XYZ file of C-alpha atoms in Angstrom:
485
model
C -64.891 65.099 35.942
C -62.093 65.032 38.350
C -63.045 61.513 39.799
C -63.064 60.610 36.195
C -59.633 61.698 35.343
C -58.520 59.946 38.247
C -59.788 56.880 37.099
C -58.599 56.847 34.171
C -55.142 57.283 35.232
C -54.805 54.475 37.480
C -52.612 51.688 36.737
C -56.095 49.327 37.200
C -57.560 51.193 34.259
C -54.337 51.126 32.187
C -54.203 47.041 32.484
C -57.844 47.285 31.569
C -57.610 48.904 28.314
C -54.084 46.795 27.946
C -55.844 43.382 28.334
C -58.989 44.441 25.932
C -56.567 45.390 23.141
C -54.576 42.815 23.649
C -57.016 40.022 23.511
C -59.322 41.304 20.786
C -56.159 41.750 18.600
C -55.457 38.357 19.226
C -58.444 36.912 19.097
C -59.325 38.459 16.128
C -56.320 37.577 14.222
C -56.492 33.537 15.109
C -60.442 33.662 14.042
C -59.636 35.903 11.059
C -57.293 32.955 10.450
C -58.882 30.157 11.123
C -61.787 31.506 8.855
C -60.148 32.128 5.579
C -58.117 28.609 5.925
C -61.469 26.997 6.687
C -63.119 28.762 4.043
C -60.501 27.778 1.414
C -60.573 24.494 2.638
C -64.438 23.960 1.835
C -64.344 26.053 -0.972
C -61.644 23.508 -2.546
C -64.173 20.598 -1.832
C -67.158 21.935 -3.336
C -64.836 22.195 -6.225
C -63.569 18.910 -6.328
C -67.041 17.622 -5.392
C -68.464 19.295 -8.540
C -65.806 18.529 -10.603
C -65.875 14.906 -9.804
C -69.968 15.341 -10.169
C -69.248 16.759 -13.971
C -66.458 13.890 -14.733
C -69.210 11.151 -13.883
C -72.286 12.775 -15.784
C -69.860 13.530 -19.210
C -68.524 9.728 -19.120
C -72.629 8.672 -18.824
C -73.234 11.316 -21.630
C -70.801 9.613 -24.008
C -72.101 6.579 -23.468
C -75.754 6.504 -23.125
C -76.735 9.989 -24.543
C -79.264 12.333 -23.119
C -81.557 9.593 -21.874
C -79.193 7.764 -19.673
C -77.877 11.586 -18.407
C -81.744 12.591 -17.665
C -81.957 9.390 -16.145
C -78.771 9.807 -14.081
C -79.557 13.216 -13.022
C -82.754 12.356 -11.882
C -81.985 9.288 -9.419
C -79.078 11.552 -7.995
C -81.253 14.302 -7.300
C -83.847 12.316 -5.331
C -81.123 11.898 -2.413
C -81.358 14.662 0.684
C -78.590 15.542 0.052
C -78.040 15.970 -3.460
C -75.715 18.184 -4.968
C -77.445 20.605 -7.348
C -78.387 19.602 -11.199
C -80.422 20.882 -14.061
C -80.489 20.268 -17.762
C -82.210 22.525 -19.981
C -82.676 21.620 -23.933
C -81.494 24.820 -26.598
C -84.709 26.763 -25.830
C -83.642 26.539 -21.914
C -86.713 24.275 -21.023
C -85.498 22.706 -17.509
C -85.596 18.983 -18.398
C -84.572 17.496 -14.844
C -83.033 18.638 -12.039
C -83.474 19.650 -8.386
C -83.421 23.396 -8.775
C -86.960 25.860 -8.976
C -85.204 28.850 -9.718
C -81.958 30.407 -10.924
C -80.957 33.262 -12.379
C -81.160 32.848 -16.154
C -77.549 34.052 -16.625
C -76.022 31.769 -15.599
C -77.599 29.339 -18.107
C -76.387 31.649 -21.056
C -72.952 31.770 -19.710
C -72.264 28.070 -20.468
C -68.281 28.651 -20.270
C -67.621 25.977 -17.667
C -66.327 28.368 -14.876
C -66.783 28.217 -11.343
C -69.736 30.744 -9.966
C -71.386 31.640 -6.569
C -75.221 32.078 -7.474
C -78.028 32.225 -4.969
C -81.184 29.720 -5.979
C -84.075 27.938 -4.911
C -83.844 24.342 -4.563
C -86.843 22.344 -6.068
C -89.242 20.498 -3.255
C -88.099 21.821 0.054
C -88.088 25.501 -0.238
C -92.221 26.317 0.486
C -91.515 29.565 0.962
C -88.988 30.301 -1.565
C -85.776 30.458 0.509
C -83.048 32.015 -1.435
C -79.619 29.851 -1.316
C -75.956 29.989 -2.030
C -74.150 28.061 -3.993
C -71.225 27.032 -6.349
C -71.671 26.038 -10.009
C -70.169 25.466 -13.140
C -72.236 25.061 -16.224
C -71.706 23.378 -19.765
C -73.410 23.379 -22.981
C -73.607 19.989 -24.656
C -73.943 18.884 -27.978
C -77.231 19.871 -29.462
C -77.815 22.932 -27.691
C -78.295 21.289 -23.981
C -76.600 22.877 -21.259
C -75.813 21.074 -17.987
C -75.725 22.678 -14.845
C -74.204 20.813 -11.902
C -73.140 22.274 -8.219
C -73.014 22.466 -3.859
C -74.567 24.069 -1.834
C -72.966 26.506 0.580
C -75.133 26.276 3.550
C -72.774 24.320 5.644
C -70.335 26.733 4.551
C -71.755 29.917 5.489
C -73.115 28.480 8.530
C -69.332 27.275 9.661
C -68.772 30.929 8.664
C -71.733 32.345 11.137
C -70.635 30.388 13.774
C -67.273 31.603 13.750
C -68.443 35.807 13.682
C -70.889 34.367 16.748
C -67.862 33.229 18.731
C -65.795 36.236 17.715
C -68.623 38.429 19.363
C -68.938 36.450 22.524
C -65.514 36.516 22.779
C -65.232 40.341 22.689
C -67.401 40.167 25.455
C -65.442 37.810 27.516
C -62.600 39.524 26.932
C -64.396 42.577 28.412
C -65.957 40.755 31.581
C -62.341 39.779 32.274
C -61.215 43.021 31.788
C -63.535 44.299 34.056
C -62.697 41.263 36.750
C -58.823 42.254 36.735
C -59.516 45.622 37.109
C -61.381 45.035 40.199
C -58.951 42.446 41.025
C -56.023 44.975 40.559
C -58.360 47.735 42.263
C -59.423 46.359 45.228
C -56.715 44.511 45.734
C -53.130 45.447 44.418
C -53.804 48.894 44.407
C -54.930 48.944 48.034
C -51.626 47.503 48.661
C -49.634 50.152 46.867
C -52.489 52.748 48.577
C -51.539 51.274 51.959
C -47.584 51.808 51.327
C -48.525 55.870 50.548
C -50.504 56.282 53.437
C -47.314 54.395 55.648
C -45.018 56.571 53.285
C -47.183 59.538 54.260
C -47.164 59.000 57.748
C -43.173 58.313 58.124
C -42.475 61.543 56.557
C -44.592 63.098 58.710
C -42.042 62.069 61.259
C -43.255 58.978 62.479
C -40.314 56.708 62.084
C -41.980 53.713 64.193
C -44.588 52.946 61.305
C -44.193 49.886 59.354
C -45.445 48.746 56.189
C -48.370 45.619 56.487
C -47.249 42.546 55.670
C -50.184 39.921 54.543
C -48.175 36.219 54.728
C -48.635 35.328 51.599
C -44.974 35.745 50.634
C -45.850 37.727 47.332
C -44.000 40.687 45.919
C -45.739 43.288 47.658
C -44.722 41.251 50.862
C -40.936 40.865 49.894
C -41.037 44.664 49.285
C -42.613 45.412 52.626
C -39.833 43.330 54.181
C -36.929 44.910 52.554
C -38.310 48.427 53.354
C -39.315 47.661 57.063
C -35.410 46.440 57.170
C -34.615 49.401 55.284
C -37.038 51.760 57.960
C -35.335 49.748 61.023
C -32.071 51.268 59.878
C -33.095 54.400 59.200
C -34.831 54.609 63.049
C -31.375 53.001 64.281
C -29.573 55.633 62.601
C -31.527 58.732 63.925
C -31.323 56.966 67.327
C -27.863 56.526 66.992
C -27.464 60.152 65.486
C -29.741 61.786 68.129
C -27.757 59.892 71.036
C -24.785 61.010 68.962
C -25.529 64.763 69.342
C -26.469 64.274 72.940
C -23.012 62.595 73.462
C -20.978 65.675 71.993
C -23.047 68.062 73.793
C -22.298 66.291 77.123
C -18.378 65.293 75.857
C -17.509 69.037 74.436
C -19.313 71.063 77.185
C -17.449 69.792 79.875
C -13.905 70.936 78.331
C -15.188 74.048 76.497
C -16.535 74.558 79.905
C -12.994 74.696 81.532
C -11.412 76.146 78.930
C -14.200 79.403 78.736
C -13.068 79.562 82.916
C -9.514 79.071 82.731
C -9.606 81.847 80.152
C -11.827 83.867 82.143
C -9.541 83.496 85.352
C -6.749 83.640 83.563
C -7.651 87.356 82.126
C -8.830 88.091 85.952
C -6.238 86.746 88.408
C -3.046 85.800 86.430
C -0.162 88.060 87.163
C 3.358 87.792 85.506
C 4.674 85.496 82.685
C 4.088 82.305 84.762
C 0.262 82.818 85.473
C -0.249 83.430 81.488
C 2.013 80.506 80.631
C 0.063 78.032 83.465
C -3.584 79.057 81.562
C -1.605 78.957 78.230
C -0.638 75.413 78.622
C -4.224 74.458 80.811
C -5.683 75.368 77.350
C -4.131 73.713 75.465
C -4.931 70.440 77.218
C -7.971 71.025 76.823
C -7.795 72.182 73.128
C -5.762 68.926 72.716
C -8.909 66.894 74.405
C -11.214 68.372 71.480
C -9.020 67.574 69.154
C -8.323 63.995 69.826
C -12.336 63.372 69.658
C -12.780 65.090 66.544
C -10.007 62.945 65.586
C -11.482 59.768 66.095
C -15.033 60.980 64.773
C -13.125 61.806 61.750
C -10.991 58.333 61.620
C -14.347 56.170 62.293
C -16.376 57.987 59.150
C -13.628 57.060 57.356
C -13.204 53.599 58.270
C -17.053 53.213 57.377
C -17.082 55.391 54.409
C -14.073 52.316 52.870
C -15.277 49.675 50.251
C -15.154 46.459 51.894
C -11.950 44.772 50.385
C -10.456 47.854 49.184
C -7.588 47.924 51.979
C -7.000 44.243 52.671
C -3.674 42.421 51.658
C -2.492 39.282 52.895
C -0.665 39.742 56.772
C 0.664 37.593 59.509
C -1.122 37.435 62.419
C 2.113 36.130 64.426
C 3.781 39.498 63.654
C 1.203 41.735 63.820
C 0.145 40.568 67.594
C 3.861 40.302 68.532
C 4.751 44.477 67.300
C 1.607 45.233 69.558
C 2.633 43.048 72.313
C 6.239 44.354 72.414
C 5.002 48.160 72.242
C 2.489 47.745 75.779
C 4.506 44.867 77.455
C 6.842 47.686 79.324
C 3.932 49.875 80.250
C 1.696 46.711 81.134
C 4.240 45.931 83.237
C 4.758 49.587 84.878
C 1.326 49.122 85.900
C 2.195 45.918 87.731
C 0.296 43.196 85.511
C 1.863 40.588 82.896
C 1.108 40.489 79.040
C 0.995 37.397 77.546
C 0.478 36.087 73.617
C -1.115 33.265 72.450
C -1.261 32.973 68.459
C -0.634 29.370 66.704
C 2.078 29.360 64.277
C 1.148 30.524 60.651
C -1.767 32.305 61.240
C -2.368 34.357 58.316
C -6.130 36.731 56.964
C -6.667 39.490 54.731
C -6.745 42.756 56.649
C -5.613 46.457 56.976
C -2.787 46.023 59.043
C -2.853 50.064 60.387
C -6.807 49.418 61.473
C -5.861 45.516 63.193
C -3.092 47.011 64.887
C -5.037 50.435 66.087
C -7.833 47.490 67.064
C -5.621 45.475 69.046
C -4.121 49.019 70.693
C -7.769 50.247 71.933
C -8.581 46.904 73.503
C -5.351 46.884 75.242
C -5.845 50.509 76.658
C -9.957 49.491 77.114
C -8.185 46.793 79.568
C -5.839 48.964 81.324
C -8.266 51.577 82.074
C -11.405 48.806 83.012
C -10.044 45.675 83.288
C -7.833 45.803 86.979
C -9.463 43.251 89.314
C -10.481 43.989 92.688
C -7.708 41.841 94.224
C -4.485 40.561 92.537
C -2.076 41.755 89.814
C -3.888 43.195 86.195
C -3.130 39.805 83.548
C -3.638 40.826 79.689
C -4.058 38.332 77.239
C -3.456 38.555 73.671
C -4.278 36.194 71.032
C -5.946 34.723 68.156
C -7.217 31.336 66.082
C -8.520 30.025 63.517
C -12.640 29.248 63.340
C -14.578 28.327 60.940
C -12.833 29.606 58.096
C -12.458 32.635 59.831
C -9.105 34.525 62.334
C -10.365 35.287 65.749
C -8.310 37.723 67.069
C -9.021 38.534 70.964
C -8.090 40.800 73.901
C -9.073 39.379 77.426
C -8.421 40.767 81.139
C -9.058 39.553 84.799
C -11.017 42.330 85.254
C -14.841 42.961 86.399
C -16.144 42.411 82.799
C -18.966 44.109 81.209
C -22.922 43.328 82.541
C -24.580 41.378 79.374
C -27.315 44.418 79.035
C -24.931 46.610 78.073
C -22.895 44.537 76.140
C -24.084 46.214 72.609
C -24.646 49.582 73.832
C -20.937 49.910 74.758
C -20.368 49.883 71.168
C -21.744 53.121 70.359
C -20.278 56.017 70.136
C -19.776 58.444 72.918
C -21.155 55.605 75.332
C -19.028 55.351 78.535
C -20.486 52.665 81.826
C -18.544 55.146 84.155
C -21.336 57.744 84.476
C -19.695 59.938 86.537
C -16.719 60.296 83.426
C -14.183 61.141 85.826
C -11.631 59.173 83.786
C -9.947 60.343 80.551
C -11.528 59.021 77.751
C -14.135 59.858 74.438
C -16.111 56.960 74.678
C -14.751 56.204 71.056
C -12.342 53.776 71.228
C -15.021 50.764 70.994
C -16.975 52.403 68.332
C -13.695 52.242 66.352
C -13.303 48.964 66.623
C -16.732 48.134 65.299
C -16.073 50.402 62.217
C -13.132 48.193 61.604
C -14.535 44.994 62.338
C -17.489 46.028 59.912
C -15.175 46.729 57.621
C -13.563 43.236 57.696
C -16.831 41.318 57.342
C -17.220 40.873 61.101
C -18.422 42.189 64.243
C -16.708 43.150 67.950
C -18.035 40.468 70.887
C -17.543 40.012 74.386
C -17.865 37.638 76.456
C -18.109 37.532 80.181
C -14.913 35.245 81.760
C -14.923 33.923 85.278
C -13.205 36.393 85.946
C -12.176 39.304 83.130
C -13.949 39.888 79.851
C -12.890 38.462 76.552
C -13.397 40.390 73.239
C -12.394 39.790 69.995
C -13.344 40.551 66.122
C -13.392 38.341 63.098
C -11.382 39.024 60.067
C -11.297 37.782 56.494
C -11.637 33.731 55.442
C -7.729 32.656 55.990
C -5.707 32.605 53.119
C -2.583 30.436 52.673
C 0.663 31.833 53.864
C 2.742 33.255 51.074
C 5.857 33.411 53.814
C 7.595 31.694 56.379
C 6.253 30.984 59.255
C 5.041 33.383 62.339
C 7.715 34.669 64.691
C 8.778 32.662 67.096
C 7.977 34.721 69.769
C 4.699 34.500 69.199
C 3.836 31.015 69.728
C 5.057 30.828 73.438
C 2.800 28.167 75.123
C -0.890 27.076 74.203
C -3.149 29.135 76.721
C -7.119 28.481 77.064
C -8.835 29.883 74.222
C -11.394 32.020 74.486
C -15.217 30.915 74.629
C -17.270 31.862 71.528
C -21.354 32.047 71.842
């Protein structure tokens, strides 16, 4: 009984039952249709036939009298096909005709209406075979009555035909019924079975499990392409997340670390104002440490928590890079290197000018801190361009550059190449620059100079400029753009 209730409540069984109804119904109705409107059809010809029959026998009535109507009757009746005819004299004598039997009221009911009467046709019934037919009888002067109709048999056969097909339909309908259900059973619902069990299995904690695709491009194959994207992103994410927590645990131990022992020698060994006020102020380094990376965890959920487009307005890219440059030129040049600009004149995108400039801030400290070459003076490069529709706007160095395996993994969060993490830093500042770049309807690249690095983002398609043209200042000579891949 279980089994059964389960089978009944599958979709398979549903479209079953769906299909049967809806193709008897329909079926029914056309043949239900076409039945009366061939039945009235025929049913008007045997009238008109009969009609016509009784308009030719009264015209040879006037004219010749009974003999030439006997007469008549009786060479019409010889064909095969005959309609039907019988005369009968006052005492209801039969005197010709092609019909053995009939019953005898319709002979007293001489009112010329139209009547459906079963009979027995004279000569080719042996064994008495009842028929149908339609006749209309008169009574003539002198007491004869005249008796003239069709028979039915091609109607009734049309009409036997027709319930024949309606049954062998019905069962077509339910041999197709029964082929789409096994159809749907064996094969669309082992589909949807298969995407349960992977279901099953993925929230069992297998994230790695995939849905099967056949090839055939259907819709259960565009479905199990969207949610293998859609599982891809959710394994990326816990990745990401899991690598995330690993990150903080290694980031925040370290200065929780010193500030539990500064605390802890503080309370043992300081003596006097000064040794409280040195493990005062230690702290609050460190305090200050925690609370610039919570900081920027808290800035980059919010820069990918933004609607796309929310934030952007119109800016020049001429300004923008020239504010930046004039900020980090002094303390570029405190650390014995040269900044220089190149932006064409009138560059202009849709951005958020806070985000662009915090972008083009993080790449400038990113080269400061990793971009000094082995030999020579540090050279910073700022710039940007127009490609493809699209503002480039880049960041390069002379520096050692970043090895191409490890190229997209410096983008995550908390990742830092310097192992050892001896130098201040969160291991955030990249990860920020994604956010933004995502946020702009691009992406953060690098590529590998000879010698520095080169990275950049792509903002917004450029709009026309709705001012005058860029500073001045920041179209100082054309420098060698930087290569795209």
């Amino acid at each position: 009984m279980t089994r059964l209730t389960r089978f009944t409540r599958t979709t398979a069984f549903k479209l079953s039952l769906l299909y049967i109804a809806v193709f008897t119904v329909m079926s029914g109705v056309l043949l239900v249709y076409v039945s009366e409107n061939t039945d009235h059809l025929m049913s008007e010809q045997v009238v008109q036939a009969v009609d016509a029959e009784l308009k030719g026998l009264s015209d040879v009535y006037v004219r010749g009298g009974v003999r030439d109507l006997v007469q008549t009757i009786d060479s019409r009746s010889r064909h095969p096909d005959a309609s039907l005819y019988l005369l009968t004299d006052f005492s209801g004598n039969a005197l010709v005709g092609n019909i053995a039997r009939l019953p005898t009221v319709v002979l007293e009911e001489a009112d010329g209406g139209l009547r459906r009467v079963r009979y027995t046709r004279l000569g080719q019934d042996t064994e008495d075979i009842e028929r149908q037919a339609m006749v209309r009888t008169f009574e003539l002067r002198g007491g004869f009555r005249l008796l003239v109709g069709r028979d039915l048999g091609e109607q009734l056969h049309f009409a036997n035909l027709l319930g024949n097909a309606l049954r062998l339909w019905l069962v077509v309908v339910v041999v197709m019924a029964a082929i789409t259900w096994l159809f749907v059973s064996r094969r669309v619902m082992k589909r949807i079975d298969d995407i349960s069990a992977t279901s099953r299995m993925i929230m069992n904690g297998d994230l790695s499990e995939r849905l099967t695709i056949a090839g055939n491009n259907d819709e259960f194959d565009r479905l199990a392409v969207n949610l293998n994207a859609m599982l891809d992103r959710i394994e990326l994410l816990m990745q990401s997340m899991k690598d995330v927590t690993d990150n903080i645990a290694h980031d925040l131990k370290t200065p929780l670390t010193r500030l539990q022992t500064r605390i802890e020698i503080a309370l043992r060994e300081a003596k006097g104002e000064e040794g409280y006020r040195g493990a005062l102020e230690a702290t609050l380094d460190e305090t200050d440490q925690l609370l610039r990376i919570f900081n920027a965890l808290l800035r980059i959920a919010r820069i990918e928590s933004m609607a796309p487009g929310s934030v952007m307005e119109p800016s020049d890219m001429n300004k923008l890079i020239a504010q930046v440059a004039e900020l980090y030129e002094p303390l570029v040049e405190d650390e014995g290197g040269t900044l220089e600009i190149d932006v064409p004149p009138d560059l202009h995108a849709d951005c958020n000018r806070d985000l662009i400039s915090q972008v083009m801030v993080n790449l400038i400290e990113n080269a400061l801190k990793y971009g000094r070459p082995e030999t020579g003076a540090l050279r910073i490069r700022l710039g940007g361009k127009e490609d493809d529709g699209r503002v480039i706007l880049f960041v390069s160095d002379n520096g050692p550059g970043i090895p191409e395996e490890d190229q997209a993994r410096v983008k995550d969060r908390f990742v830092r190449l310097e192992e050892s993490r001896s130098e201040p830093g969160t291991g955030l500042g990249l990860s920020l620059v994604k956010a933004v770049a995502s946020l702009h309807g691009g992406d953060l690249r690098f590529k590998n100079e000879d010698p520095g690095l080169c990275a950049w983002i792509d903002l917004a398609p450029v709009k026309p400029a709705s001012s005058g043209s860029g500073n001045a200042e920041a179209g100082t000579g054309h420098k060698e753009e930087p290569n795209r891949e």
